Amino acid sequence: MAYIPPNLKAWLVTSYEDVEFVLRDPRFRKSIDEAMPLFAANTPGGGQAQARSSLLYDNMANNDPPTHTALRKPLNGAFTSRAIAPKRQVMEELAASALDAVAGNAAFDLVQDFAFPYSISVICDTLGVPQDDRRTFHDWVQTITGEAEPEVLRHDADRMVAYLSGLIRQKRAGDAEDVLSLLARSLDEPQAVAQAYALLAAGYETTANLIVTGLLTLEADPEQKKRLWAGDPGGALRSNFYGLRKAIPIKRRLHSGRDGYGLALHEGDVLDLHRLQSLSQQARAA
């Protein structure tokens, strides 16, 4: 989810080439320390922005190097193809279990009945979150990433912090090899909690949204859908993956002025980045 306060003006960048330029230019930065005061100042009453200032948000997704690099380092080997390959069967079993729950129904809700339950199962299994706690995680993430009232948002964020802190301490004392254990042994507690939340939110809500967007993208491109149903999942899904990148918004802030695209950008301007490139364009490039 991309949260922008109602009173904050931002440039919307949609061209693939322009987004690439902004992401590569070091003058555009992403800093939690600067973002939170800016968000609070542009939110009526400051309520929701202040509620979002929990340490949950001081993670690698909201920081640039060198902070980003240091926070990401413990995870460099956890999500490689080699590391993920042994979990393929588990992921397939989780998908089958989610589908079994709606088998026989005349219709089902792709978001609520499959995308959300499957995504939360996968990320919790990867992190090492106990099975019995996954429904609670679902509720907390829905609140924290949604548009809840500030008091509700703060309450669930605090509960998430307390739960993750306790779990991190347990993992540090154990010898498991799940992702939370890696974080617990590599970072201090606040850093590990923030990183765990970043992975949880990215692996849950973002993944669930991409599952749905992926289906819609395939429906919009009959040729790619035909390739998938004809037994060419690699080609179809590879093209689909590139098309899905348009669904992931990113925010950057300019730290030195630059004129470009016929616009005068000034230091402190906020840019909201959305990669918009059609699936057919990406398919031709694949």
PDB file of C-alpha atoms in Angstrom:
ATOM      1  CA  MET A   1       0.000   0.000   0.000  1.00  0.00           C
ATOM      2  CA  ALA A   2       1.270   3.502  -0.838  1.00  0.00           C
ATOM      3  CA  TYR A   3       0.144   5.959   1.838  1.00  0.00           C
ATOM      4  CA  ILE A   4       0.189   9.669   1.029  1.00  0.00           C
ATOM      5  CA  PRO A   5      -1.376  12.150   3.479  1.00  0.00           C
ATOM      6  CA  PRO A   6      -4.413  14.008   2.120  1.00  0.00           C
ATOM      7  CA  ASN A   7      -2.720  17.432   2.237  1.00  0.00           C
ATOM      8  CA  LEU A   8       0.617  16.365   0.749  1.00  0.00           C
ATOM      9  CA  LYS A   9       1.141  17.155  -2.926  1.00  0.00           C
ATOM     10  CA  ALA A  10       3.291  14.758  -4.923  1.00  0.00           C
ATOM     11  CA  TRP A  11       4.372  14.336  -8.516  1.00  0.00           C
ATOM     12  CA  LEU A  12       2.937  11.156 -10.050  1.00  0.00           C
ATOM     13  CA  VAL A  13       5.588   9.482 -12.236  1.00  0.00           C
ATOM     14  CA  THR A  14       4.219   6.756 -14.528  1.00  0.00           C
ATOM     15  CA  SER A  15       6.580   6.376 -17.480  1.00  0.00           C
ATOM     16  CA  TYR A  16       8.766   3.266 -17.145  1.00  0.00           C
ATOM     17  CA  GLU A  17      11.836   5.190 -18.310  1.00  0.00           C
ATOM     18  CA  ASP A  18      11.171   8.083 -15.921  1.00  0.00           C
ATOM     19  CA  VAL A  19      10.696   5.735 -12.973  1.00  0.00           C
ATOM     20  CA  GLU A  20      13.985   4.002 -13.844  1.00  0.00           C
ATOM     21  CA  PHE A  21      15.706   7.388 -13.939  1.00  0.00           C
ATOM     22  CA  VAL A  22      14.382   8.440 -10.529  1.00  0.00           C
ATOM     23  CA  LEU A  23      15.303   5.118  -8.922  1.00  0.00           C
ATOM     24  CA  ARG A  24      18.876   5.343 -10.212  1.00  0.00           C
ATOM     25  CA  ASP A  25      19.495   9.040  -9.498  1.00  0.00           C
ATOM     26  CA  PRO A  26      20.954   9.456  -5.955  1.00  0.00           C
ATOM     27  CA  ARG A  27      19.357  12.889  -5.628  1.00  0.00           C
ATOM     28  CA  PHE A  28      16.010  11.165  -5.120  1.00  0.00           C
ATOM     29  CA  ARG A  29      15.938   9.542  -1.698  1.00  0.00           C
ATOM     30  CA  LYS A  30      13.720   7.577   0.642  1.00  0.00           C
ATOM     31  CA  SER A  31      14.218   8.329   4.325  1.00  0.00           C
ATOM     32  CA  ILE A  32      11.895   7.372   7.165  1.00  0.00           C
ATOM     33  CA  ASP A  33      13.369  10.120   9.362  1.00  0.00           C
ATOM     34  CA  GLU A  34      12.313  12.775   6.858  1.00  0.00           C
ATOM     35  CA  ALA A  35       9.092  11.162   5.677  1.00  0.00           C
ATOM     36  CA  MET A  36       7.323  10.838   9.017  1.00  0.00           C
ATOM     37  CA  PRO A  37       7.525  14.528  10.045  1.00  0.00           C
ATOM     38  CA  LEU A  38       6.497  15.501   6.517  1.00  0.00           C
ATOM     39  CA  PHE A  39       3.529  13.136   6.598  1.00  0.00           C
ATOM     40  CA  ALA A  40       2.453  14.331  10.050  1.00  0.00           C
ATOM     41  CA  ALA A  41       2.591  17.963   8.955  1.00  0.00           C
ATOM     42  CA  ASN A  42       0.295  17.218   6.014  1.00  0.00           C
ATOM     43  CA  THR A  43      -2.251  15.038   7.807  1.00  0.00           C
ATOM     44  CA  PRO A  44      -5.265  16.730   9.453  1.00  0.00           C
ATOM     45  CA  GLY A  45      -4.537  16.516  13.165  1.00  0.00           C
ATOM     46  CA  GLY A  46      -1.446  14.449  12.397  1.00  0.00           C
ATOM     47  CA  GLY A  47      -3.339  11.425  13.696  1.00  0.00           C
ATOM     48  CA  GLN A  48      -2.791   8.644  11.230  1.00  0.00           C
ATOM     49  CA  ALA A  49       0.725   9.766  10.292  1.00  0.00           C
ATOM     50  CA  GLN A  50       1.723   9.797  13.966  1.00  0.00           C
ATOM     51  CA  ALA A  51       0.163   6.372  14.434  1.00  0.00           C
ATOM     52  CA  ARG A  52       2.293   5.171  11.529  1.00  0.00           C
ATOM     53  CA  SER A  53       5.500   6.439  13.177  1.00  0.00           C
ATOM     54  CA  SER A  54       5.907   3.127  15.015  1.00  0.00           C
ATOM     55  CA  LEU A  55       9.308   1.474  14.778  1.00  0.00           C
ATOM     56  CA  LEU A  56       7.619  -1.005  12.417  1.00  0.00           C
ATOM     57  CA  TYR A  57       8.293   1.406   9.576  1.00  0.00           C
ATOM     58  CA  ASP A  58      12.013   1.980  10.155  1.00  0.00           C
ATOM     59  CA  ASN A  59      12.933  -0.919   7.893  1.00  0.00           C
ATOM     60  CA  MET A  60      14.885  -1.494   4.690  1.00  0.00           C
ATOM     61  CA  ALA A  61      11.874  -0.615   2.525  1.00  0.00           C
ATOM     62  CA  ASN A  62      11.847   2.913   3.932  1.00  0.00           C
ATOM     63  CA  ASN A  63      15.561   3.668   3.890  1.00  0.00           C
ATOM     64  CA  ASP A  64      18.258   4.220   1.294  1.00  0.00           C
ATOM     65  CA  PRO A  65      21.845   2.926   1.495  1.00  0.00           C
ATOM     66  CA  PRO A  66      23.870   2.582   3.619  1.00  0.00           C
ATOM     67  CA  THR A  67      21.073   1.917   6.140  1.00  0.00           C
ATOM     68  CA  HIS A  68      19.138  -0.133   3.614  1.00  0.00           C
ATOM     69  CA  THR A  69      22.229  -2.191   2.788  1.00  0.00           C
ATOM     70  CA  ALA A  70      23.000  -2.974   6.428  1.00  0.00           C
ATOM     71  CA  LEU A  71      19.408  -4.038   7.153  1.00  0.00           C
ATOM     72  CA  ARG A  72      19.187  -6.170   4.039  1.00  0.00           C
ATOM     73  CA  LYS A  73      22.509  -7.975   4.498  1.00  0.00           C
ATOM     74  CA  PRO A  74      21.210 -10.720   6.849  1.00  0.00           C
ATOM     75  CA  LEU A  75      18.588 -11.654   4.239  1.00  0.00           C
ATOM     76  CA  ASN A  76      20.843 -11.788   1.181  1.00  0.00           C
ATOM     77  CA  GLY A  77      20.964 -15.565   1.177  1.00  0.00           C
ATOM     78  CA  ALA A  78      17.461 -16.265   2.457  1.00  0.00           C
ATOM     79  CA  PHE A  79      15.533 -15.599  -0.751  1.00  0.00           C
ATOM     80  CA  THR A  80      17.835 -16.910  -3.460  1.00  0.00           C
ATOM     81  CA  SER A  81      16.540 -19.525  -5.885  1.00  0.00           C
ATOM     82  CA  ARG A  82      18.623 -22.169  -4.132  1.00  0.00           C
ATOM     83  CA  ALA A  83      17.270 -21.245  -0.695  1.00  0.00           C
ATOM     84  CA  ILE A  84      13.651 -21.176  -1.852  1.00  0.00           C
ATOM     85  CA  ALA A  85      13.704 -24.326  -3.993  1.00  0.00           C
ATOM     86  CA  PRO A  86      13.332 -26.790  -1.064  1.00  0.00           C
ATOM     87  CA  LYS A  87      10.143 -24.999   0.013  1.00  0.00           C
ATOM     88  CA  ARG A  88       8.405 -25.410  -3.339  1.00  0.00           C
ATOM     89  CA  GLN A  89       6.434 -28.449  -2.227  1.00  0.00           C
ATOM     90  CA  VAL A  90       5.292 -26.681   0.944  1.00  0.00           C
ATOM     91  CA  MET A  91       4.098 -23.691  -1.098  1.00  0.00           C
ATOM     92  CA  GLU A  92       2.189 -25.971  -3.458  1.00  0.00           C
ATOM     93  CA  GLU A  93       0.570 -27.749  -0.513  1.00  0.00           C
ATOM     94  CA  LEU A  94      -0.478 -24.402   0.986  1.00  0.00           C
ATOM     95  CA  ALA A  95      -1.997 -23.354  -2.348  1.00  0.00           C
ATOM     96  CA  ALA A  96      -3.845 -26.662  -2.647  1.00  0.00           C
ATOM     97  CA  SER A  97      -5.150 -26.314   0.904  1.00  0.00           C
ATOM     98  CA  ALA A  98      -6.525 -22.829   0.171  1.00  0.00           C
ATOM     99  CA  LEU A  99      -8.208 -24.103  -2.996  1.00  0.00           C
ATOM    100  CA  ASP A 100      -9.588 -27.174  -1.235  1.00  0.00           C
ATOM    101  CA  ALA A 101     -11.392 -24.846   1.162  1.00  0.00           C
ATOM    102  CA  VAL A 102     -13.500 -23.466  -1.713  1.00  0.00           C
ATOM    103  CA  ALA A 103     -13.732 -26.641  -3.793  1.00  0.00           C
ATOM    104  CA  GLY A 104     -17.307 -27.347  -4.813  1.00  0.00           C
ATOM    105  CA  ASN A 105     -18.430 -23.734  -4.463  1.00  0.00           C
ATOM    106  CA  ALA A 106     -20.212 -22.269  -7.462  1.00  0.00           C
ATOM    107  CA  ALA A 107     -18.070 -19.147  -7.022  1.00  0.00           C
ATOM    108  CA  PHE A 108     -15.545 -17.738  -4.587  1.00  0.00           C
ATOM    109  CA  ASP A 109     -13.814 -14.454  -3.802  1.00  0.00           C
ATOM    110  CA  LEU A 110     -10.282 -14.614  -5.219  1.00  0.00           C
ATOM    111  CA  VAL A 111      -9.024 -11.986  -2.775  1.00  0.00           C
ATOM    112  CA  GLN A 112     -10.606 -13.129   0.496  1.00  0.00           C
ATOM    113  CA  ASP A 113     -10.812 -16.864  -0.188  1.00  0.00           C
ATOM    114  CA  PHE A 114      -7.457 -17.479  -1.849  1.00  0.00           C
ATOM    115  CA  ALA A 115      -5.017 -14.578  -2.251  1.00  0.00           C
ATOM    116  CA  PHE A 116      -5.067 -13.440   1.386  1.00  0.00           C
ATOM    117  CA  PRO A 117      -5.112 -16.837   3.142  1.00  0.00           C
ATOM    118  CA  TYR A 118      -2.491 -18.281   0.786  1.00  0.00           C
ATOM    119  CA  SER A 119      -0.166 -15.288   1.084  1.00  0.00           C
ATOM    120  CA  ILE A 120      -0.343 -15.144   4.888  1.00  0.00           C
ATOM    121  CA  SER A 121       0.343 -18.888   5.095  1.00  0.00           C
ATOM    122  CA  VAL A 122       3.385 -18.638   2.824  1.00  0.00           C
ATOM    123  CA  ILE A 123       5.014 -15.636   4.497  1.00  0.00           C
ATOM    124  CA  CYS A 124       4.332 -16.904   8.022  1.00  0.00           C
ATOM    125  CA  ASP A 125       5.801 -20.293   7.119  1.00  0.00           C
ATOM    126  CA  THR A 126       8.868 -18.582   5.645  1.00  0.00           C
ATOM    127  CA  LEU A 127       9.354 -16.286   8.628  1.00  0.00           C
ATOM    128  CA  GLY A 128       8.687 -18.980  11.209  1.00  0.00           C
ATOM    129  CA  VAL A 129       5.452 -17.619  12.693  1.00  0.00           C
ATOM    130  CA  PRO A 130       3.460 -20.286  14.585  1.00  0.00           C
ATOM    131  CA  GLN A 131       0.395 -21.634  12.767  1.00  0.00           C
ATOM    132  CA  ASP A 132      -2.014 -20.623  15.538  1.00  0.00           C
ATOM    133  CA  ASP A 133      -1.024 -16.942  15.279  1.00  0.00           C
ATOM    134  CA  ARG A 134      -1.603 -16.479  11.556  1.00  0.00           C
ATOM    135  CA  ARG A 135      -5.221 -15.352  11.736  1.00  0.00           C
ATOM    136  CA  THR A 136      -4.243 -12.677  14.241  1.00  0.00           C
ATOM    137  CA  PHE A 137      -1.487 -11.545  11.891  1.00  0.00           C
ATOM    138  CA  HIS A 138      -4.025 -11.250   9.100  1.00  0.00           C
ATOM    139  CA  ASP A 139      -6.198  -8.937  11.201  1.00  0.00           C
ATOM    140  CA  TRP A 140      -3.291  -6.774  12.360  1.00  0.00           C
ATOM    141  CA  VAL A 141      -1.850  -6.313   8.865  1.00  0.00           C
ATOM    142  CA  GLN A 142      -5.287  -5.422   7.480  1.00  0.00           C
ATOM    143  CA  THR A 143      -5.566  -2.682  10.107  1.00  0.00           C
ATOM    144  CA  ILE A 144      -2.017  -1.356   9.793  1.00  0.00           C
ATOM    145  CA  THR A 145      -1.995  -1.184   5.991  1.00  0.00           C
ATOM    146  CA  GLY A 146      -5.559   0.115   5.734  1.00  0.00           C
ATOM    147  CA  GLU A 147      -7.366   3.327   6.567  1.00  0.00           C
ATOM    148  CA  ALA A 148      -8.213   2.620  10.207  1.00  0.00           C
ATOM    149  CA  GLU A 149      -8.787   5.363  12.754  1.00  0.00           C
ATOM    150  CA  PRO A 150      -5.535   6.548  14.380  1.00  0.00           C
ATOM    151  CA  GLU A 151      -6.380   4.992  17.756  1.00  0.00           C
ATOM    152  CA  VAL A 152      -7.131   1.596  16.187  1.00  0.00           C
ATOM    153  CA  LEU A 153      -4.064   1.804  13.958  1.00  0.00           C
ATOM    154  CA  ARG A 154      -1.800   2.678  16.901  1.00  0.00           C
ATOM    155  CA  HIS A 155      -3.317  -0.077  19.043  1.00  0.00           C
ATOM    156  CA  ASP A 156      -2.741  -2.826  16.483  1.00  0.00           C
ATOM    157  CA  ALA A 157       0.715  -1.506  15.574  1.00  0.00           C
ATOM    158  CA  ASP A 158       1.701  -1.644  19.243  1.00  0.00           C
ATOM    159  CA  ARG A 159       0.344  -5.182  19.510  1.00  0.00           C
ATOM    160  CA  MET A 160       2.317  -6.191  16.426  1.00  0.00           C
ATOM    161  CA  VAL A 161       5.511  -4.710  17.897  1.00  0.00           C
ATOM    162  CA  ALA A 162       4.980  -6.483  21.220  1.00  0.00           C
ATOM    163  CA  TYR A 163       4.269  -9.817  19.533  1.00  0.00           C
ATOM    164  CA  LEU A 164       7.224  -9.621  17.133  1.00  0.00           C
ATOM    165  CA  SER A 165       9.551  -8.500  19.953  1.00  0.00           C
ATOM    166  CA  GLY A 166       8.616 -11.554  22.000  1.00  0.00           C
ATOM    167  CA  LEU A 167       8.961 -13.873  19.023  1.00  0.00           C
ATOM    168  CA  ILE A 168      12.365 -12.392  18.119  1.00  0.00           C
ATOM    169  CA  ARG A 169      13.602 -13.032  21.658  1.00  0.00           C
ATOM    170  CA  GLN A 170      12.413 -16.649  21.430  1.00  0.00           C
ATOM    171  CA  LYS A 171      14.127 -17.117  18.082  1.00  0.00           C
ATOM    172  CA  ARG A 172      17.387 -15.652  19.367  1.00  0.00           C
ATOM    173  CA  ALA A 173      17.475 -18.252  22.116  1.00  0.00           C
ATOM    174  CA  GLY A 174      16.742 -21.132  19.719  1.00  0.00           C
ATOM    175  CA  ASP A 175      18.549 -22.823  16.858  1.00  0.00           C
ATOM    176  CA  ALA A 176      15.922 -22.692  14.079  1.00  0.00           C
ATOM    177  CA  GLU A 177      16.941 -21.647  10.551  1.00  0.00           C
ATOM    178  CA  ASP A 178      13.833 -19.670   9.563  1.00  0.00           C
ATOM    179  CA  VAL A 179      14.018 -16.023   8.509  1.00  0.00           C
ATOM    180  CA  LEU A 180      13.028 -14.595  11.894  1.00  0.00           C
ATOM    181  CA  SER A 181      15.856 -16.568  13.485  1.00  0.00           C
ATOM    182  CA  LEU A 182      18.314 -15.093  10.971  1.00  0.00           C
ATOM    183  CA  LEU A 183      17.105 -11.598  11.824  1.00  0.00           C
ATOM    184  CA  ALA A 184      17.194 -12.277  15.568  1.00  0.00           C
ATOM    185  CA  ARG A 185      20.828 -13.396  15.423  1.00  0.00           C
ATOM    186  CA  SER A 186      21.997 -10.637  13.065  1.00  0.00           C
ATOM    187  CA  LEU A 187      20.228  -7.434  14.191  1.00  0.00           C
ATOM    188  CA  ASP A 188      19.260  -5.774  17.434  1.00  0.00           C
ATOM    189  CA  GLU A 189      15.664  -6.203  18.554  1.00  0.00           C
ATOM    190  CA  PRO A 190      14.132  -2.983  17.133  1.00  0.00           C
ATOM    191  CA  GLN A 191      15.851  -3.561  13.786  1.00  0.00           C
ATOM    192  CA  ALA A 192      14.759  -7.202  13.678  1.00  0.00           C
ATOM    193  CA  VAL A 193      11.154  -6.257  14.510  1.00  0.00           C
ATOM    194  CA  ALA A 194      11.043  -3.611  11.776  1.00  0.00           C
ATOM    195  CA  GLN A 195      12.561  -5.986   9.232  1.00  0.00           C
ATOM    196  CA  ALA A 196      10.150  -8.757  10.189  1.00  0.00           C
ATOM    197  CA  TYR A 197       7.222  -6.410   9.648  1.00  0.00           C
ATOM    198  CA  ALA A 198       8.573  -5.269   6.268  1.00  0.00           C
ATOM    199  CA  LEU A 199       8.804  -8.874   5.118  1.00  0.00           C
ATOM    200  CA  LEU A 200       5.394  -9.700   6.537  1.00  0.00           C
ATOM    201  CA  ALA A 201       3.676  -6.759   4.838  1.00  0.00           C
ATOM    202  CA  ALA A 202       5.523  -7.252   1.539  1.00  0.00           C
ATOM    203  CA  GLY A 203       5.034 -11.009   1.537  1.00  0.00           C
ATOM    204  CA  TYR A 204       1.392 -10.796   2.531  1.00  0.00           C
ATOM    205  CA  GLU A 205      -0.530  -7.813   1.226  1.00  0.00           C
ATOM    206  CA  THR A 206       1.730  -7.095  -1.748  1.00  0.00           C
ATOM    207  CA  THR A 207       1.768 -10.738  -2.806  1.00  0.00           C
ATOM    208  CA  ALA A 208      -1.995 -11.071  -2.419  1.00  0.00           C
ATOM    209  CA  ASN A 209      -2.506  -7.976  -4.555  1.00  0.00           C
ATOM    210  CA  LEU A 210      -0.118  -9.301  -7.208  1.00  0.00           C
ATOM    211  CA  ILE A 211      -1.961 -12.619  -7.391  1.00  0.00           C
ATOM    212  CA  VAL A 212      -5.169 -10.764  -8.198  1.00  0.00           C
ATOM    213  CA  THR A 213      -3.462  -8.288 -10.514  1.00  0.00           C
ATOM    214  CA  GLY A 214      -1.744 -11.174 -12.260  1.00  0.00           C
ATOM    215  CA  LEU A 215      -5.056 -12.827 -13.044  1.00  0.00           C
ATOM    216  CA  LEU A 216      -6.518  -9.565 -14.309  1.00  0.00           C
ATOM    217  CA  THR A 217      -3.409  -8.956 -16.414  1.00  0.00           C
ATOM    218  CA  LEU A 218      -3.716 -12.377 -18.011  1.00  0.00           C
ATOM    219  CA  GLU A 219      -7.417 -11.804 -18.660  1.00  0.00           C
ATOM    220  CA  ALA A 220      -6.501  -8.594 -20.474  1.00  0.00           C
ATOM    221  CA  ASP A 221      -4.012 -10.389 -22.743  1.00  0.00           C
ATOM    222  CA  PRO A 222      -5.587 -13.466 -24.394  1.00  0.00           C
ATOM    223  CA  GLU A 223      -2.307 -14.456 -26.066  1.00  0.00           C
ATOM    224  CA  GLN A 224      -0.451 -14.757 -22.764  1.00  0.00           C
ATOM    225  CA  LYS A 225      -3.400 -16.555 -21.187  1.00  0.00           C
ATOM    226  CA  LYS A 226      -3.424 -19.002 -24.103  1.00  0.00           C
ATOM    227  CA  ARG A 227       0.299 -19.709 -23.587  1.00  0.00           C
ATOM    228  CA  LEU A 228      -0.322 -20.456 -19.926  1.00  0.00           C
ATOM    229  CA  TRP A 229      -3.248 -22.820 -20.525  1.00  0.00           C
ATOM    230  CA  ALA A 230      -1.357 -24.479 -23.404  1.00  0.00           C
ATOM    231  CA  GLY A 231       1.407 -25.597 -21.074  1.00  0.00           C
ATOM    232  CA  ASP A 232       3.945 -22.776 -21.391  1.00  0.00           C
ATOM    233  CA  PRO A 233       3.762 -21.386 -17.835  1.00  0.00           C
ATOM    234  CA  GLY A 234       7.384 -20.218 -17.885  1.00  0.00           C
ATOM    235  CA  GLY A 235       6.967 -17.858 -20.826  1.00  0.00           C
ATOM    236  CA  ALA A 236       3.519 -16.608 -19.850  1.00  0.00           C
ATOM    237  CA  LEU A 237       4.334 -16.071 -16.193  1.00  0.00           C
ATOM    238  CA  ARG A 238       7.687 -14.448 -16.955  1.00  0.00           C
ATOM    239  CA  SER A 239       5.947 -11.885 -19.164  1.00  0.00           C
ATOM    240  CA  ASN A 240       3.181 -11.503 -16.617  1.00  0.00           C
ATOM    241  CA  PHE A 241       5.707 -10.872 -13.846  1.00  0.00           C
ATOM    242  CA  TYR A 242       7.197  -7.919 -15.694  1.00  0.00           C
ATOM    243  CA  GLY A 243       3.749  -6.525 -16.348  1.00  0.00           C
ATOM    244  CA  LEU A 244       2.925  -6.769 -12.647  1.00  0.00           C
ATOM    245  CA  ARG A 245       5.651  -4.314 -11.706  1.00  0.00           C
ATOM    246  CA  LYS A 246       3.283  -1.513 -12.627  1.00  0.00           C
ATOM    247  CA  ALA A 247       1.254  -2.390  -9.537  1.00  0.00           C
ATOM    248  CA  ILE A 248       3.986  -1.570  -7.013  1.00  0.00           C
ATOM    249  CA  PRO A 249       4.102   2.104  -6.015  1.00  0.00           C
ATOM    250  CA  ILE A 250       7.298   3.666  -4.635  1.00  0.00           C
ATOM    251  CA  LYS A 251       7.886   7.085  -3.141  1.00  0.00           C
ATOM    252  CA  ARG A 252      11.043   9.201  -3.446  1.00  0.00           C
ATOM    253  CA  ARG A 253      11.912  12.724  -2.326  1.00  0.00           C
ATOM    254  CA  LEU A 254      14.148  15.105  -4.278  1.00  0.00           C
ATOM    255  CA  HIS A 255      17.171  16.410  -2.360  1.00  0.00           C
ATOM    256  CA  SER A 256      18.496  18.791  -5.014  1.00  0.00           C
ATOM    257  CA  GLY A 257      16.602  20.688  -7.675  1.00  0.00           C
ATOM    258  CA  ARG A 258      16.392  19.465 -11.237  1.00  0.00           C
ATOM    259  CA  ASP A 259      14.471  20.613 -14.278  1.00  0.00           C
ATOM    260  CA  GLY A 260      13.098  17.726 -16.284  1.00  0.00           C
ATOM    261  CA  TYR A 261      10.157  16.476 -18.296  1.00  0.00           C
ATOM    262  CA  GLY A 262       9.104  20.075 -18.862  1.00  0.00           C
ATOM    263  CA  LEU A 263       8.687  20.548 -15.084  1.00  0.00           C
ATOM    264  CA  ALA A 264      10.662  22.393 -12.448  1.00  0.00           C
ATOM    265  CA  LEU A 265      11.350  19.993  -9.594  1.00  0.00           C
ATOM    266  CA  HIS A 266      12.507  21.500  -6.326  1.00  0.00           C
ATOM    267  CA  GLU A 267      14.355  20.166  -3.316  1.00  0.00           C
ATOM    268  CA  GLY A 268      11.881  18.478  -0.985  1.00  0.00           C
ATOM    269  CA  ASP A 269       9.369  17.568  -3.719  1.00  0.00           C
ATOM    270  CA  VAL A 270       7.752  14.158  -3.266  1.00  0.00           C
ATOM    271  CA  LEU A 271       7.437  11.757  -6.203  1.00  0.00           C
ATOM    272  CA  ASP A 272       5.024   8.813  -6.274  1.00  0.00           C
ATOM    273  CA  LEU A 273       6.357   6.249  -8.742  1.00  0.00           C
ATOM    274  CA  HIS A 274       4.197   3.782 -10.665  1.00  0.00           C
ATOM    275  CA  ARG A 275       5.779   1.706 -13.409  1.00  0.00           C
ATOM    276  CA  LEU A 276       3.217   1.596 -16.194  1.00  0.00           C
ATOM    277  CA  GLN A 277       4.219  -0.629 -19.072  1.00  0.00           C
ATOM    278  CA  SER A 278       1.792  -2.865 -20.874  1.00  0.00           C
ATOM    279  CA  LEU A 279       2.069  -6.620 -20.692  1.00  0.00           C
ATOM    280  CA  SER A 280       2.291  -6.849 -24.470  1.00  0.00           C
ATOM    281  CA  GLN A 281       5.297  -4.501 -24.504  1.00  0.00           C
ATOM    282  CA  GLN A 282       7.037  -6.581 -21.854  1.00  0.00           C
ATOM    283  CA  ALA A 283       6.153  -9.821 -23.625  1.00  0.00           C
ATOM    284  CA  ARG A 284       7.884  -8.609 -26.789  1.00  0.00           C
ATOM    285  CA  ALA A 285      10.954  -7.798 -24.718  1.00  0.00           C
ATOM    286  CA  ALA A 286      10.957 -11.176 -22.928  1.00  0.00           C
TER     287      ALA A 286
END
